[in-house]
XYZ file of C-alpha atoms in Angstrom:
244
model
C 0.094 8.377 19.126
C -3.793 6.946 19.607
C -5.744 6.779 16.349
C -8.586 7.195 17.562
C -11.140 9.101 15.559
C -8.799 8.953 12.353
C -9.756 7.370 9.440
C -7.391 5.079 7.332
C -8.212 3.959 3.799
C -6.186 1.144 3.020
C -6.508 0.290 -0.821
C -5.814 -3.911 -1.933
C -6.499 -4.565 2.079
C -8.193 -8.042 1.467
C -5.501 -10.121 2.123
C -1.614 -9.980 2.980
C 0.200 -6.716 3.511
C -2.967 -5.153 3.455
C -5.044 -6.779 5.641
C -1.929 -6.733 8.135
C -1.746 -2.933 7.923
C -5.700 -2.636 8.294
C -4.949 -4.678 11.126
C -2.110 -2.476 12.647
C -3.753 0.799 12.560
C -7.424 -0.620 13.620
C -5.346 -1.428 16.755
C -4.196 1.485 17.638
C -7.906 2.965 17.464
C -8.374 4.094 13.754
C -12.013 3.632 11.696
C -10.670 1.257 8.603
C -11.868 1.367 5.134
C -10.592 -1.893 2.718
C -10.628 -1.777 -0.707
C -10.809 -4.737 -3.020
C -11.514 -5.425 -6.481
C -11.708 -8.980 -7.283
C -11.675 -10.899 -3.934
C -14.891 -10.032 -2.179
C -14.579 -13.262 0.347
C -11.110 -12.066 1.289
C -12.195 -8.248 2.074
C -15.073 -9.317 4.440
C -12.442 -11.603 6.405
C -10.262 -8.867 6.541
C -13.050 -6.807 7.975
C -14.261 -9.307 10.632
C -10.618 -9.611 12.119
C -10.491 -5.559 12.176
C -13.636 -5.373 14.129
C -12.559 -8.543 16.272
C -10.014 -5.614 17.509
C -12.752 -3.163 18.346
C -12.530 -1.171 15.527
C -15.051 -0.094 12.832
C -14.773 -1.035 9.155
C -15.807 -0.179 6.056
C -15.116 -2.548 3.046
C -15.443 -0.824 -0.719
C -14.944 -2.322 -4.023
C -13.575 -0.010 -6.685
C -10.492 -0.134 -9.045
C -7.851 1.943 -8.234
C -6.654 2.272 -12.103
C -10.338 3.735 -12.587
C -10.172 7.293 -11.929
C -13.600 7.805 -11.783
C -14.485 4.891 -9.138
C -11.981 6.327 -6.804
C -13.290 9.717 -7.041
C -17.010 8.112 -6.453
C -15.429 6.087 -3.509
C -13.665 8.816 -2.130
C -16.672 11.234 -1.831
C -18.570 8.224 -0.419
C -15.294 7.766 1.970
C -15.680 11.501 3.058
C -19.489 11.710 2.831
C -19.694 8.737 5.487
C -16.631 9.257 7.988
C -16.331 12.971 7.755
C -12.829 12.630 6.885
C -9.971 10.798 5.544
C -6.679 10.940 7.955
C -4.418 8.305 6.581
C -3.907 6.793 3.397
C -1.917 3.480 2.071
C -1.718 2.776 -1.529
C -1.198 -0.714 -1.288
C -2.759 -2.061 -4.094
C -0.458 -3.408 -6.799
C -0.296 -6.415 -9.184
C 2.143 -8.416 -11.088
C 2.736 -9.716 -14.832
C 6.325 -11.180 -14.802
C 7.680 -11.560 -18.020
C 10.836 -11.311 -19.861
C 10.592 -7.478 -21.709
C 11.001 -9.140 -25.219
C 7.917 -11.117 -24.753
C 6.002 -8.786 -22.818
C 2.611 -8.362 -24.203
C 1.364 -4.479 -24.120
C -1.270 -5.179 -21.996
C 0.752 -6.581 -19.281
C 3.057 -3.569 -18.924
C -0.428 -1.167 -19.278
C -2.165 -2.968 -16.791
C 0.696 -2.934 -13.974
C 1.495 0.608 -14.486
C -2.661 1.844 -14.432
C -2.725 -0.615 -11.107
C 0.522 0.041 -9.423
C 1.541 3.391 -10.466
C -1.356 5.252 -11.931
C -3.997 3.766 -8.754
C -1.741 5.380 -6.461
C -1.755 9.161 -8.426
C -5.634 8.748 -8.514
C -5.835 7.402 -4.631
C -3.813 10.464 -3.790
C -5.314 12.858 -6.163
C -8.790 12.372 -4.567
C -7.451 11.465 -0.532
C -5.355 14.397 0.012
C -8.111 17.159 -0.846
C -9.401 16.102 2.562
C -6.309 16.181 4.254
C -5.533 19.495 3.098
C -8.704 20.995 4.540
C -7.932 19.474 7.885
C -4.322 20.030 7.587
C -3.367 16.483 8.788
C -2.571 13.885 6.722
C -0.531 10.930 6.399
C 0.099 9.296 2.825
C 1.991 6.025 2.953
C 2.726 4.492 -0.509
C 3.807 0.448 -0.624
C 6.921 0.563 -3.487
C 9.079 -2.045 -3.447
C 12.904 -2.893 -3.198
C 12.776 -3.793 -6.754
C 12.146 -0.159 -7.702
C 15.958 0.797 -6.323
C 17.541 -2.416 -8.239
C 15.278 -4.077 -10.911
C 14.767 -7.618 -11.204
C 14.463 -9.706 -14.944
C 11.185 -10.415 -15.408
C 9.977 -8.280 -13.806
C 10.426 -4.408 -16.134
C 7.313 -3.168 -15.616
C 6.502 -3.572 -12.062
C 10.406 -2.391 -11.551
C 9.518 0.397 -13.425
C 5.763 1.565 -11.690
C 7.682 0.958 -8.395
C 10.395 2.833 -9.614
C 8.044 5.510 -10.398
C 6.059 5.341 -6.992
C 9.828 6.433 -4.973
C 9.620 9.804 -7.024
C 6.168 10.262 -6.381
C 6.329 10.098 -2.643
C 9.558 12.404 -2.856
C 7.647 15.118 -5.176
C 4.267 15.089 -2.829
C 6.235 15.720 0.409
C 7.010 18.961 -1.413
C 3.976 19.216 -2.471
C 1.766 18.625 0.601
C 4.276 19.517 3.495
C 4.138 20.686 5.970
C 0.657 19.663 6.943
C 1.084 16.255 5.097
C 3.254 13.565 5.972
C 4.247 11.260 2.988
C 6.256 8.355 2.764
C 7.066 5.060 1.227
C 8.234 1.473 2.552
C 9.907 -0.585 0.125
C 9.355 -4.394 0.958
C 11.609 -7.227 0.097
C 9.812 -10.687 -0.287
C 6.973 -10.756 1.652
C 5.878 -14.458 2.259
C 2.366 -15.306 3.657
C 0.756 -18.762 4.127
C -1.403 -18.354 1.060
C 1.662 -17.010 -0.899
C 1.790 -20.492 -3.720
C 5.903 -20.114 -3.928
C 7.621 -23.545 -4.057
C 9.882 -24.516 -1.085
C 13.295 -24.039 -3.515
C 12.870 -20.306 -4.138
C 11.443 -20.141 -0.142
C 14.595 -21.171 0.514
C 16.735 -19.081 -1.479
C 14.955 -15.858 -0.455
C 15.611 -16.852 2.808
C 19.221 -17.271 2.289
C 19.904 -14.041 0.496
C 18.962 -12.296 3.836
C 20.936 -10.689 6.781
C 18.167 -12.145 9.515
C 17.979 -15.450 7.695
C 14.168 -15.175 7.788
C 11.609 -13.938 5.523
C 9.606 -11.270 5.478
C 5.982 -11.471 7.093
C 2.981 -9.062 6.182
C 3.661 -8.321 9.806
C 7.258 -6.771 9.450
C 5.487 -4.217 6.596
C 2.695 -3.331 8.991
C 4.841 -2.440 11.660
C 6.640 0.223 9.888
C 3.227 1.533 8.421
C 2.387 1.988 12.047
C 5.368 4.236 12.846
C 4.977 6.228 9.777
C 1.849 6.869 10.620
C 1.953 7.683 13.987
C 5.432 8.101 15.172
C 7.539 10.141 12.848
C 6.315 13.748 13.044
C 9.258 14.829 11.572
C 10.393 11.898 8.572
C 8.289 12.735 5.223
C 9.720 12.021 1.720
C 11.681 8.866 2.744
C 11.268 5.390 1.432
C 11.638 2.540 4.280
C 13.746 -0.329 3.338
C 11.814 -3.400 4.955
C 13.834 -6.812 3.719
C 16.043 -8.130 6.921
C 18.832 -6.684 5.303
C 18.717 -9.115 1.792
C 19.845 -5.632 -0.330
C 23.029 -4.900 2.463
């Protein structure tokens, strides 16, 4: 399927994942809106490679935890393109920790980002869809919301939470709607800062001895959102086979 004259909104699309799914989809024709928060530089590099493809791109700052900048984005987002077609809620941060130490703030602030920014992204994307009666939702979870890792309770947990939410929209929105989720292993990327030890072990702990790429993730965002009429409410395991 061509995506041409679709529009995607890909939210945290500066840089890794994102910017490799912004990639994927401008390539297959669609208009590309980036969202960023806090890495302006990033977002407009993202946006010269998309239109390097051909495509056209929009780049918008707002927080995804902030319900009312996403509504103000998203009516922009209509107001502008005339419609939204596809959606990925990619944006997501980290505050590792051991639970005992955990401050409050850290597990607030990765469940407003990670879990809550993708309720509000959908809340305000899928109005549009509805009235069109296309849509595609793809939410980013991760393997860690299937098996937990220490350290890491809260953004277990939001991912965790993100699985249900794609399975309870699919109700919700079918059968005009399409959503889904991909659940990465370790992605690695060249501006990823992880020593060569742990690159090693990740690595190791995999079926295709390789890691993950930003690449791999983009690839199956591209099939969900343009080859699988018929898949909706299904999570995507993308880790070379590391949780066999």
């Amino acid at each position: 399927m061509n995506l041409a004259g679709k529009v995607a909104v890909v939210t945290g699309g500066s840089r890794g994942i994102g910017r490799a799914i912004c990639k994927r989809l401008a390539q297959s024709g669609a208009k590309v809106v980036i969202n960023y928060v806090s890495r302006p530089e990033a977002a407009q590099e993202t946006k010269a490679q998309v239109e390097a493809l051909g495509a056209e791109c929009v780049v918008l700052k707002f927080d995804v935890a902030n319900t009312a900048e996403v509504q103000d984005a998203f009516k922009q987002i209509t107001a502008e393109c005339g419609r939204i077609d596809i959606l990925v809620c990619n944006a997501g941060i980290t505050r590792d920790g051991l639970l005992a130490m955990m401050k409050e703030e850290d597990w607030d602030q990765v469940m407003a980002v990670n879990l809550k920014g993708a309720f509000n992204c959908i809340k305000a994307g899928c109005r549009p869809m509805m009235k069109q009666r296309w849509g595609r939702i793809i939410i980013i979870t991760s393997v860690v919301g299937f098996a937990g890792n220490a350290g890491q309770a809260n953004y277990s947990a939001a991912k965790a939470g993100l699985v249900m939410l794609t399975k309870c929209l699919a109700r919700e929105l079918g059968p005009e709607i399409r959503v889904n989720a991909i659940a990465p292993g370790p992605v690695l990327w060249p501006e990823r800062d992880l020593d060569q030890e742990l690159k090693a072990e990740i690595i190791g702990k995999t079926a295709l001895k390789r890691s993950g790429s930003p690449d791999d993730i983009a690839g199956a965002a591209l099939f969900l959102a343009t080859g699988a009429p018929y898949v909706t409410g299904q999570v995507i395991t993308v880790d070379g086979g590391r949780s066999l």
